[in-house]
Amino acid sequence: MSATMIDRIVGPRVEPTEFSRRGLRYGTPGFLLLVARVLLLVSLFLPYWHMALHAPQYPENLHLTAYINTLTGDVAEINGLNHYIGMRPLEEAAQFERSIGVYAMIGMVVLLELAAFIHTKWAALLVIPAILFPAVFLFDLHYWMSNFGQNLDPTAPLSNSIKPFVPPILGEGIIGQFKTVASAGLGLYLACAASVVQVVALYFHRRAYRPLVLAKRASVSS
Amino acid sequence: MRQQGSQGTGWKLAVGLIVALSGVAAGQGMKDVEAVAKERGLSAADLLAAAKTYTPSGMKDEYVIFSSGGHSGQVFVIGVPSMRLLRTIAVFTPEPWQGWGYGVGNDILAEGNVNGKPNLWGDTHHPAISETKGDYDGEFLFINDKINARIAVIDLRDFETKQIVKNPLTVSDHGGAFVTPDTEYVIEGAQYAVPLGFDYAPISEYKDKYRGSVTMWKFDRKAGRIDKSQSFALELPPYWQDLADSGKLASEGFFFLNSLNTEMATGGIESKQPPFEAGVSRNATDYLHIVNWHKAEQAFKDGKAEMIKGFPVLRIQTLIDEGILFLTPEPRSPHGVDVAPKGDFIVVAGKLDPHVSVYSIDKIKKAIADKKYSGSDDYGIPVLDFDAVIEAQVELGLGPLHTQFGPDGYAYTSLFLDSAVARWTLGGSYGAGTPEPDWTLVSKTSVHYNVGHIGAAEGDTVSPDGKYLVAFNKWSVDRFLHPGPLLAQNFQLIDISAQGTTMPVIYDMPIGIGEPHYAQIIKADKLKPWSVYPEVGWDPHKQAIDPMAPKPKQERIERKDGLVEIYGTAVRSHFTPEHVTVKQGDRVVWRITNVERAVDAIHGFAIPAYNINLSLEPGETAKIEFVADVPGTFPFYCSEFCSALHLEMMGYLMVEPN
């Protein structure tokens, strides 16, 4: 890649005098992206999704909690129950996603960091993965829930008494004697908040740097 | 029949109280309570008692009773105030539900063999919760077996028996189990005198050959076992030592034993000799034994014990020489000896004397130091002058037996002949706690009937809780429906929370499984039991992971030279493996792990014809061994209803004939 091409992607720099004169204008996008990065990094340590299974013989309910990279809670007990209906062990779901989860998140954070240095519309491209991340997480969750719920072992003990099903990934559902209550975790809320912050950051980014890009383009063409 | 309708105002008061206590549910008001009470003939006092004890579904009890199980050879665990039986703990007797003796616990039961012979019942009398600084710590429970002089150790993490020790010197015990204030020792006093080691000797040689004893079993808390190699015994005169209690605080380092037969009566009614019941009660006094166990321990460590039946024994002469043992007169044929919370007073209840006699440890120590002896017994043991050591005598009623303590300076004593529990005041530094004068009877509550021991909440510790007292009555006579002529015992819960004369009975619990004796009552939150074993593959005997425990996906059958080793698992709702074929005469070693982690996901494992049943609690692994000597087809199954497909949880053991 040539130096001019990098210049064109990175975009015009802000003169130090200009920056100190209008610090808020030029500093806001970078600050907001920093906030988004912090939110995403913190979310790594928080649950993204939670499901409680209510049944009479479990007065404290059974619980499943998904983090970016692990699934915790009453996994063994739920697997034990699922074997009756021929559902595969939960550990087999989203193995790839969980194995790369943390690296993907760090990658997105690095992209946001780069985006803070890019003053052209290319910055948007680097931010888009992180903006879409919560939606991607939920879609993936839905994919695995339906994959597991639809592919039951026909030789399982109770395979005759239950039809393939897809438990709702948010809200309430019914499977056998269990009522399932699924909800987003704090981590997912933080990731969503990060998405909103990033969209706002892009708005301020455009407001701050778009005039510089246009001015440079005008000076080149004249 | 009850009198009805004569308690109008009290009634309304109680009904109001009930309604206030329960919070009025929709459609269930005072009127409904009143109607039901009227229909069932319940008085105001009954409703109040119900409000104090009724424990709705899901509400937990505040205290837990560990009760001896009498002839059942077991321990009963009962909640207070609900008086619901929470479980029995199998100890000296095989118990199928827990698999005890039917595949698990067989080795522990065998530890209790007497001269190599299985004795598969027990007569459990006196449980003792382990203590730290004289207060229950809820970690272990010890219990004696009177019929064969054995002590069992129960781990209160899983409420299972871990050890049985057979006393090598004596064949009956009664003065135990009780523990020293930090559970350094579990103490077991022998009862009926026998030659040490229970060898044969004609009864004409009673005075020379027959002996009492008290055994100090060293407890290794870390191992959770009695350490026999650090244990020793004291030889005592053949006085039928009876109940006993450990000193604490002011009397730390001492313990006290009663005795019945200082007359050394030998019975013989058939040859026109006075029967034991008369001979043993002839003298006006027997001897309270005062033992300085710190000194006894030192003498043992200094090598002053003699080996008898392979067990170290401090002989009577050593006890005299070392200043370990002293006697003092006590009203004849006493039963309980109980040490007050601060350790300063020792309360002896002579069952044929209407008083309790209260001894002072300060006076005892002073009398020992000043050698204030009124003489010595036939064996040369110094007898402390009664007047020099007695603090008070309080007349309570007929047949006083056992004493427990409250937090405020009250003591409680069971009165066997009066069928009552007496509340009386202690003196000394306790006197300020009660409005009544020191050393006086305050009130009596009738119990039904023939009360033996009593247990107050933590009532034999350095910090009694008061609140509840349970009378362990021997006879129930007319209290319950008659299930044939063998009647239940009656545990009566008494509310002792109010000072003064109010001490109502608030619940009757029939015990139809054996005749309990003593029981201790511990605050429930002091117990920290496991709900499931800590890890899968847990061996409850070792309280550790068993490296040989079968694991899921590694189930297998290994065969070599007439030995078949099965590594199996149990999980809802199948065993792995399900088909096990062996040849007649094969030795079978069957290991099985319950891999469940859910609370209450228990599996049984029962094999017909081979007398096997296991209880496998979540995480537990067990090993059974048998010779497949009976050919045939044997469906084994899960004997604890585990799941919707419980009936399907089975397999076949096929023993091919030769």
PDB file of N, CA, C and O in Angstrom, chain B residues 22-80:
ATOM      1  N   SER B  22     -50.409 -15.862  61.891  1.00  0.00           N
ATOM      2  CA  SER B  22     -50.395 -16.519  60.593  1.00  0.00           C
ATOM      3  C   SER B  22     -50.634 -15.525  59.458  1.00  0.00           C
ATOM      4  O   SER B  22     -50.327 -15.821  58.320  1.00  0.00           O
ATOM      5  N   GLY B  23     -51.147 -14.363  59.788  1.00  0.00           N
ATOM      6  CA  GLY B  23     -51.484 -13.416  58.726  1.00  0.00           C
ATOM      7  C   GLY B  23     -52.731 -13.962  58.061  1.00  0.00           C
ATOM      8  O   GLY B  23     -52.727 -15.078  57.582  1.00  0.00           O
ATOM      9  N   VAL B  24     -53.782 -13.208  58.034  1.00  0.00           N
ATOM     10  CA  VAL B  24     -55.053 -13.777  57.586  1.00  0.00           C
ATOM     11  C   VAL B  24     -55.041 -13.984  56.077  1.00  0.00           C
ATOM     12  O   VAL B  24     -54.943 -13.042  55.323  1.00  0.00           O
ATOM     13  N   ALA B  25     -55.080 -15.241  55.664  1.00  0.00           N
ATOM     14  CA  ALA B  25     -55.192 -15.520  54.236  1.00  0.00           C
ATOM     15  C   ALA B  25     -56.624 -15.220  53.802  1.00  0.00           C
ATOM     16  O   ALA B  25     -57.538 -15.230  54.619  1.00  0.00           O
ATOM     17  N   ALA B  26     -56.778 -14.964  52.524  1.00  0.00           N
ATOM     18  CA  ALA B  26     -58.103 -14.621  52.012  1.00  0.00           C
ATOM     19  C   ALA B  26     -59.087 -15.729  52.365  1.00  0.00           C
ATOM     20  O   ALA B  26     -58.818 -16.898  52.142  1.00  0.00           O
ATOM     21  N   GLY B  27     -60.201 -15.369  52.953  1.00  0.00           N
ATOM     22  CA  GLY B  27     -61.239 -16.355  53.253  1.00  0.00           C
ATOM     23  C   GLY B  27     -60.937 -17.183  54.478  1.00  0.00           C
ATOM     24  O   GLY B  27     -61.697 -18.051  54.842  1.00  0.00           O
ATOM     25  N   GLN B  28     -59.773 -16.967  55.139  1.00  0.00           N
ATOM     26  CA  GLN B  28     -59.479 -17.738  56.327  1.00  0.00           C
ATOM     27  C   GLN B  28     -59.329 -16.780  57.493  1.00  0.00           C
ATOM     28  O   GLN B  28     -58.247 -16.303  57.776  1.00  0.00           O
ATOM     29  N   GLY B  29     -60.383 -16.516  58.135  1.00  0.00           N
ATOM     30  CA  GLY B  29     -60.359 -15.534  59.206  1.00  0.00           C
ATOM     31  C   GLY B  29     -60.503 -16.187  60.553  1.00  0.00           C
ATOM     32  O   GLY B  29     -60.478 -17.405  60.701  1.00  0.00           O
ATOM     33  N   MET B  30     -60.635 -15.356  61.523  1.00  0.00           N
ATOM     34  CA  MET B  30     -60.785 -15.769  62.903  1.00  0.00           C
ATOM     35  C   MET B  30     -61.950 -16.736  63.077  1.00  0.00           C
ATOM     36  O   MET B  30     -61.860 -17.706  63.823  1.00  0.00           O
ATOM     37  N   LYS B  31     -63.006 -16.468  62.327  1.00  0.00           N
ATOM     38  CA  LYS B  31     -64.209 -17.301  62.456  1.00  0.00           C
ATOM     39  C   LYS B  31     -63.917 -18.746  62.108  1.00  0.00           C
ATOM     40  O   LYS B  31     -64.383 -19.667  62.761  1.00  0.00           O
ATOM     41  N   ASP B  32     -63.103 -18.928  61.020  1.00  0.00           N
ATOM     42  CA  ASP B  32     -62.782 -20.290  60.597  1.00  0.00           C
ATOM     43  C   ASP B  32     -61.962 -21.000  61.649  1.00  0.00           C
ATOM     44  O   ASP B  32     -62.178 -22.170  61.945  1.00  0.00           O
ATOM     45  N   VAL B  33     -60.987 -20.266  62.210  1.00  0.00           N
ATOM     46  CA  VAL B  33     -60.138 -20.861  63.249  1.00  0.00           C
ATOM     47  C   VAL B  33     -61.010 -21.260  64.430  1.00  0.00           C
ATOM     48  O   VAL B  33     -60.902 -22.367  64.978  1.00  0.00           O
ATOM     49  N   GLU B  34     -61.900 -20.366  64.792  1.00  0.00           N
ATOM     50  CA  GLU B  34     -62.798 -20.601  65.912  1.00  0.00           C
ATOM     51  C   GLU B  34     -63.670 -21.842  65.670  1.00  0.00           C
ATOM     52  O   GLU B  34     -63.819 -22.690  66.549  1.00  0.00           O
ATOM     53  N   ALA B  35     -64.162 -21.948  64.436  1.00  0.00           N
ATOM     54  CA  ALA B  35     -65.054 -23.070  64.106  1.00  0.00           C
ATOM     55  C   ALA B  35     -64.314 -24.397  64.195  1.00  0.00           C
ATOM     56  O   ALA B  35     -64.805 -25.368  64.770  1.00  0.00           O
ATOM     57  N   VAL B  36     -63.105 -24.422  63.616  1.00  0.00           N
ATOM     58  CA  VAL B  36     -62.331 -25.665  63.636  1.00  0.00           C
ATOM     59  C   VAL B  36     -61.965 -26.030  65.074  1.00  0.00           C
ATOM     60  O   VAL B  36     -62.065 -27.184  65.490  1.00  0.00           O
ATOM     61  N   ALA B  37     -61.557 -25.015  65.851  1.00  0.00           N
ATOM     62  CA  ALA B  37     -61.174 -25.267  67.238  1.00  0.00           C
ATOM     63  C   ALA B  37     -62.346 -25.852  68.010  1.00  0.00           C
ATOM     64  O   ALA B  37     -62.199 -26.802  68.779  1.00  0.00           O
ATOM     65  N   LYS B  38     -63.520 -25.295  67.777  1.00  0.00           N
ATOM     66  CA  LYS B  38     -64.716 -25.762  68.476  1.00  0.00           C
ATOM     67  C   LYS B  38     -65.012 -27.204  68.097  1.00  0.00           C
ATOM     68  O   LYS B  38     -65.257 -28.053  68.936  1.00  0.00           O
ATOM     69  N   GLU B  39     -64.952 -27.455  66.794  1.00  0.00           N
ATOM     70  CA  GLU B  39     -65.282 -28.781  66.292  1.00  0.00           C
ATOM     71  C   GLU B  39     -64.321 -29.837  66.838  1.00  0.00           C
ATOM     72  O   GLU B  39     -64.722 -30.949  67.181  1.00  0.00           O
ATOM     73  N   ARG B  40     -63.048 -29.486  66.930  1.00  0.00           N
ATOM     74  CA  ARG B  40     -62.046 -30.452  67.390  1.00  0.00           C
ATOM     75  C   ARG B  40     -61.847 -30.412  68.897  1.00  0.00           C
ATOM     76  O   ARG B  40     -61.030 -31.154  69.422  1.00  0.00           O
ATOM     77  N   GLY B  41     -62.544 -29.522  69.564  1.00  0.00           N
ATOM     78  CA  GLY B  41     -62.422 -29.455  71.015  1.00  0.00           C
ATOM     79  C   GLY B  41     -61.083 -28.929  71.487  1.00  0.00           C
ATOM     80  O   GLY B  41     -60.514 -29.421  72.459  1.00  0.00           O
ATOM     81  N   LEU B  42     -60.541 -27.948  70.780  1.00  0.00           N
ATOM     82  CA  LEU B  42     -59.243 -27.401  71.148  1.00  0.00           C
ATOM     83  C   LEU B  42     -59.410 -26.189  72.053  1.00  0.00           C
ATOM     84  O   LEU B  42     -60.237 -25.316  71.785  1.00  0.00           O
ATOM     85  N   SER B  43     -58.603 -26.146  73.096  1.00  0.00           N
ATOM     86  CA  SER B  43     -58.665 -25.024  74.028  1.00  0.00           C
ATOM     87  C   SER B  43     -57.763 -23.897  73.541  1.00  0.00           C
ATOM     88  O   SER B  43     -57.027 -24.047  72.566  1.00  0.00           O
ATOM     89  N   ALA B  44     -57.835 -22.783  74.264  1.00  0.00           N
ATOM     90  CA  ALA B  44     -56.963 -21.652  73.945  1.00  0.00           C
ATOM     91  C   ALA B  44     -55.506 -22.078  74.041  1.00  0.00           C
ATOM     92  O   ALA B  44     -54.683 -21.731  73.193  1.00  0.00           O
ATOM     93  N   ALA B  45     -55.195 -22.840  75.089  1.00  0.00           N
ATOM     94  CA  ALA B  45     -53.811 -23.292  75.269  1.00  0.00           C
ATOM     95  C   ALA B  45     -53.369 -24.166  74.110  1.00  0.00           C
ATOM     96  O   ALA B  45     -52.222 -24.096  73.662  1.00  0.00           O
ATOM     97  N   ASP B  46     -54.310 -24.981  73.607  1.00  0.00           N
ATOM     98  CA  ASP B  46     -53.972 -25.846  72.472  1.00  0.00           C
ATOM     99  C   ASP B  46     -53.641 -25.018  71.239  1.00  0.00           C
ATOM    100  O   ASP B  46     -52.689 -25.309  70.505  1.00  0.00           O
ATOM    101  N   LEU B  47     -54.461 -23.999  71.000  1.00  0.00           N
ATOM    102  CA  LEU B  47     -54.228 -23.157  69.817  1.00  0.00           C
ATOM    103  C   LEU B  47     -52.897 -22.429  69.930  1.00  0.00           C
ATOM    104  O   LEU B  47     -52.160 -22.290  68.956  1.00  0.00           O
ATOM    105  N   LEU B  48     -52.604 -21.993  71.137  1.00  0.00           N
ATOM    106  CA  LEU B  48     -51.337 -21.306  71.360  1.00  0.00           C
ATOM    107  C   LEU B  48     -50.164 -22.268  71.120  1.00  0.00           C
ATOM    108  O   LEU B  48     -49.177 -21.918  70.469  1.00  0.00           O
ATOM    109  N   ALA B  49     -50.327 -23.487  71.628  1.00  0.00           N
ATOM    110  CA  ALA B  49     -49.275 -24.498  71.419  1.00  0.00           C
ATOM    111  C   ALA B  49     -49.104 -24.774  69.931  1.00  0.00           C
ATOM    112  O   ALA B  49     -47.982 -24.896  69.432  1.00  0.00           O
ATOM    113  N   ALA B  50     -50.230 -24.840  69.220  1.00  0.00           N
ATOM    114  CA  ALA B  50     -50.164 -25.084  67.774  1.00  0.00           C
ATOM    115  C   ALA B  50     -49.419 -23.949  67.083  1.00  0.00           C
ATOM    116  O   ALA B  50     -48.587 -24.169  66.199  1.00  0.00           O
ATOM    117  N   ALA B  51     -49.709 -22.728  67.516  1.00  0.00           N
ATOM    118  CA  ALA B  51     -49.045 -21.577  66.891  1.00  0.00           C
ATOM    119  C   ALA B  51     -47.548 -21.593  67.155  1.00  0.00           C
ATOM    120  O   ALA B  51     -46.762 -21.131  66.342  1.00  0.00           O
ATOM    121  N   LYS B  52     -47.163 -22.144  68.297  1.00  0.00           N
ATOM    122  CA  LYS B  52     -45.738 -22.180  68.635  1.00  0.00           C
ATOM    123  C   LYS B  52     -44.997 -23.300  67.917  1.00  0.00           C
ATOM    124  O   LYS B  52     -43.771 -23.253  67.797  1.00  0.00           O
ATOM    125  N   THR B  53     -45.729 -24.318  67.495  1.00  0.00           N
ATOM    126  CA  THR B  53     -45.044 -25.488  66.946  1.00  0.00           C
ATOM    127  C   THR B  53     -45.358 -25.755  65.481  1.00  0.00           C
ATOM    128  O   THR B  53     -44.531 -26.335  64.783  1.00  0.00           O
ATOM    129  N   TYR B  54     -46.539 -25.345  65.018  1.00  0.00           N
ATOM    130  CA  TYR B  54     -46.910 -25.676  63.642  1.00  0.00           C
ATOM    131  C   TYR B  54     -45.900 -25.054  62.689  1.00  0.00           C
ATOM    132  O   TYR B  54     -45.602 -23.858  62.763  1.00  0.00           O
ATOM    133  N   THR B  55     -45.396 -25.872  61.826  1.00  0.00           N
ATOM    134  CA  THR B  55     -44.337 -25.435  60.918  1.00  0.00           C
ATOM    135  C   THR B  55     -44.817 -25.684  59.496  1.00  0.00           C
ATOM    136  O   THR B  55     -44.811 -26.818  59.033  1.00  0.00           O
ATOM    137  N   PRO B  56     -45.286 -24.623  58.832  1.00  0.00           N
ATOM    138  CA  PRO B  56     -45.868 -24.843  57.509  1.00  0.00           C
ATOM    139  C   PRO B  56     -44.828 -25.364  56.510  1.00  0.00           C
ATOM    140  O   PRO B  56     -43.626 -25.218  56.726  1.00  0.00           O
ATOM    141  N   SER B  57     -45.329 -25.951  55.457  1.00  0.00           N
ATOM    142  CA  SER B  57     -44.476 -26.538  54.438  1.00  0.00           C
ATOM    143  C   SER B  57     -43.395 -25.552  54.010  1.00  0.00           C
ATOM    144  O   SER B  57     -43.673 -24.407  53.671  1.00  0.00           O
ATOM    145  N   GLY B  58     -42.179 -26.019  54.056  1.00  0.00           N
ATOM    146  CA  GLY B  58     -41.068 -25.177  53.601  1.00  0.00           C
ATOM    147  C   GLY B  58     -40.385 -24.400  54.699  1.00  0.00           C
ATOM    148  O   GLY B  58     -39.241 -23.993  54.545  1.00  0.00           O
ATOM    149  N   MET B  59     -41.081 -24.190  55.831  1.00  0.00           N
ATOM    150  CA  MET B  59     -40.428 -23.484  56.941  1.00  0.00           C
ATOM    151  C   MET B  59     -39.479 -24.462  57.647  1.00  0.00           C
ATOM    152  O   MET B  59     -39.798 -25.623  57.823  1.00  0.00           O
ATOM    153  N   LYS B  60     -38.324 -23.981  58.003  1.00  0.00           N
ATOM    154  CA  LYS B  60     -37.322 -24.860  58.603  1.00  0.00           C
ATOM    155  C   LYS B  60     -37.335 -24.740  60.125  1.00  0.00           C
ATOM    156  O   LYS B  60     -37.685 -23.701  60.673  1.00  0.00           O
ATOM    157  N   ASP B  61     -36.902 -25.812  60.771  1.00  0.00           N
ATOM    158  CA  ASP B  61     -36.840 -25.821  62.228  1.00  0.00           C
ATOM    159  C   ASP B  61     -35.672 -24.993  62.744  1.00  0.00           C
ATOM    160  O   ASP B  61     -34.672 -24.799  62.060  1.00  0.00           O
ATOM    161  N   GLU B  62     -35.831 -24.552  64.001  1.00  0.00           N
ATOM    162  CA  GLU B  62     -34.809 -23.710  64.609  1.00  0.00           C
ATOM    163  C   GLU B  62     -33.721 -24.551  65.307  1.00  0.00           C
ATOM    164  O   GLU B  62     -32.559 -24.159  65.368  1.00  0.00           O
ATOM    165  N   TYR B  63     -34.130 -25.699  65.816  1.00  0.00           N
ATOM    166  CA  TYR B  63     -33.194 -26.581  66.530  1.00  0.00           C
ATOM    167  C   TYR B  63     -33.289 -27.989  65.966  1.00  0.00           C
ATOM    168  O   TYR B  63     -34.276 -28.348  65.316  1.00  0.00           O
ATOM    169  N   VAL B  64     -32.246 -28.761  66.244  1.00  0.00           N
ATOM    170  CA  VAL B  64     -32.221 -30.155  65.822  1.00  0.00           C
ATOM    171  C   VAL B  64     -31.892 -31.015  67.043  1.00  0.00           C
ATOM    172  O   VAL B  64     -30.948 -30.724  67.777  1.00  0.00           O
ATOM    173  N   ILE B  65     -32.716 -32.051  67.238  1.00  0.00           N
ATOM    174  CA  ILE B  65     -32.454 -33.024  68.305  1.00  0.00           C
ATOM    175  C   ILE B  65     -31.676 -34.192  67.713  1.00  0.00           C
ATOM    176  O   ILE B  65     -32.066 -34.727  66.678  1.00  0.00           O
ATOM    177  N   PHE B  66     -30.580 -34.563  68.354  1.00  0.00           N
ATOM    178  CA  PHE B  66     -29.943 -35.838  68.070  1.00  0.00           C
ATOM    179  C   PHE B  66     -30.305 -36.755  69.224  1.00  0.00           C
ATOM    180  O   PHE B  66     -29.823 -36.581  70.345  1.00  0.00           O
ATOM    181  N   SER B  67     -31.185 -37.696  68.931  1.00  0.00           N
ATOM    182  CA  SER B  67     -31.696 -38.562  69.985  1.00  0.00           C
ATOM    183  C   SER B  67     -31.118 -39.953  69.851  1.00  0.00           C
ATOM    184  O   SER B  67     -31.001 -40.491  68.748  1.00  0.00           O
ATOM    185  N   SER B  68     -30.777 -40.533  70.989  1.00  0.00           N
ATOM    186  CA  SER B  68     -30.420 -41.946  70.964  1.00  0.00           C
ATOM    187  C   SER B  68     -31.624 -42.723  70.458  1.00  0.00           C
ATOM    188  O   SER B  68     -32.761 -42.305  70.647  1.00  0.00           O
ATOM    189  N   GLY B  69     -31.359 -43.835  69.823  1.00  0.00           N
ATOM    190  CA  GLY B  69     -32.455 -44.616  69.245  1.00  0.00           C
ATOM    191  C   GLY B  69     -32.797 -45.843  70.052  1.00  0.00           C
ATOM    192  O   GLY B  69     -33.552 -46.699  69.584  1.00  0.00           O
ATOM    193  N   GLY B  70     -32.235 -45.943  71.265  1.00  0.00           N
ATOM    194  CA  GLY B  70     -32.548 -47.110  72.090  1.00  0.00           C
ATOM    195  C   GLY B  70     -32.248 -48.399  71.358  1.00  0.00           C
ATOM    196  O   GLY B  70     -31.197 -48.540  70.729  1.00  0.00           O
ATOM    197  N   HIS B  71     -33.206 -49.335  71.403  1.00  0.00           N
ATOM    198  CA  HIS B  71     -32.998 -50.667  70.830  1.00  0.00           C
ATOM    199  C   HIS B  71     -32.795 -50.648  69.327  1.00  0.00           C
ATOM    200  O   HIS B  71     -32.337 -51.634  68.762  1.00  0.00           O
ATOM    201  N   SER B  72     -33.213 -49.570  68.681  1.00  0.00           N
ATOM    202  CA  SER B  72     -33.029 -49.534  67.226  1.00  0.00           C
ATOM    203  C   SER B  72     -31.539 -49.520  66.890  1.00  0.00           C
ATOM    204  O   SER B  72     -31.156 -49.822  65.773  1.00  0.00           O
ATOM    205  N   GLY B  73     -30.709 -49.150  67.857  1.00  0.00           N
ATOM    206  CA  GLY B  73     -29.265 -49.089  67.605  1.00  0.00           C
ATOM    207  C   GLY B  73     -28.889 -47.916  66.734  1.00  0.00           C
ATOM    208  O   GLY B  73     -27.786 -47.856  66.197  1.00  0.00           O
ATOM    209  N   GLN B  74     -29.820 -46.965  66.583  1.00  0.00           N
ATOM    210  CA  GLN B  74     -29.610 -45.875  65.658  1.00  0.00           C
ATOM    211  C   GLN B  74     -29.691 -44.542  66.377  1.00  0.00           C
ATOM    212  O   GLN B  74     -29.850 -44.481  67.596  1.00  0.00           O
ATOM    213  N   VAL B  75     -29.595 -43.473  65.600  1.00  0.00           N
ATOM    214  CA  VAL B  75     -29.767 -42.124  66.121  1.00  0.00           C
ATOM    215  C   VAL B  75     -30.913 -41.492  65.342  1.00  0.00           C
ATOM    216  O   VAL B  75     -30.998 -41.649  64.123  1.00  0.00           O
ATOM    217  N   PHE B  76     -31.788 -40.802  66.058  1.00  0.00           N
ATOM    218  CA  PHE B  76     -32.894 -40.105  65.392  1.00  0.00           C
ATOM    219  C   PHE B  76     -32.573 -38.618  65.324  1.00  0.00           C
ATOM    220  O   PHE B  76     -32.092 -38.035  66.293  1.00  0.00           O
ATOM    221  N   VAL B  77     -32.879 -38.021  64.190  1.00  0.00           N
ATOM    222  CA  VAL B  77     -32.662 -36.588  64.001  1.00  0.00           C
ATOM    223  C   VAL B  77     -34.042 -35.945  63.862  1.00  0.00           C
ATOM    224  O   VAL B  77     -34.811 -36.301  62.962  1.00  0.00           O
ATOM    225  N   ILE B  78     -34.346 -35.043  64.777  1.00  0.00           N
ATOM    226  CA  ILE B  78     -35.710 -34.507  64.887  1.00  0.00           C
ATOM    227  C   ILE B  78     -35.638 -32.978  64.909  1.00  0.00           C
ATOM    228  O   ILE B  78     -34.759 -32.410  65.565  1.00  0.00           O
ATOM    229  N   GLY B  79     -36.556 -32.337  64.196  1.00  0.00           N
ATOM    230  CA  GLY B  79     -36.585 -30.870  64.180  1.00  0.00           C
ATOM    231  C   GLY B  79     -37.389 -30.315  65.347  1.00  0.00           C
ATOM    232  O   GLY B  79     -38.369 -30.907  65.783  1.00  0.00           O
ATOM    233  N   VAL B  80     -36.973 -29.158  65.845  1.00  0.00           N
ATOM    234  CA  VAL B  80     -37.688 -28.446  66.912  1.00  0.00           C
ATOM    235  C   VAL B  80     -37.957 -27.029  66.420  1.00  0.00           C
ATOM    236  O   VAL B  80     -37.039 -26.400  65.897  1.00  0.00           O
TER     237      VAL B  80
END
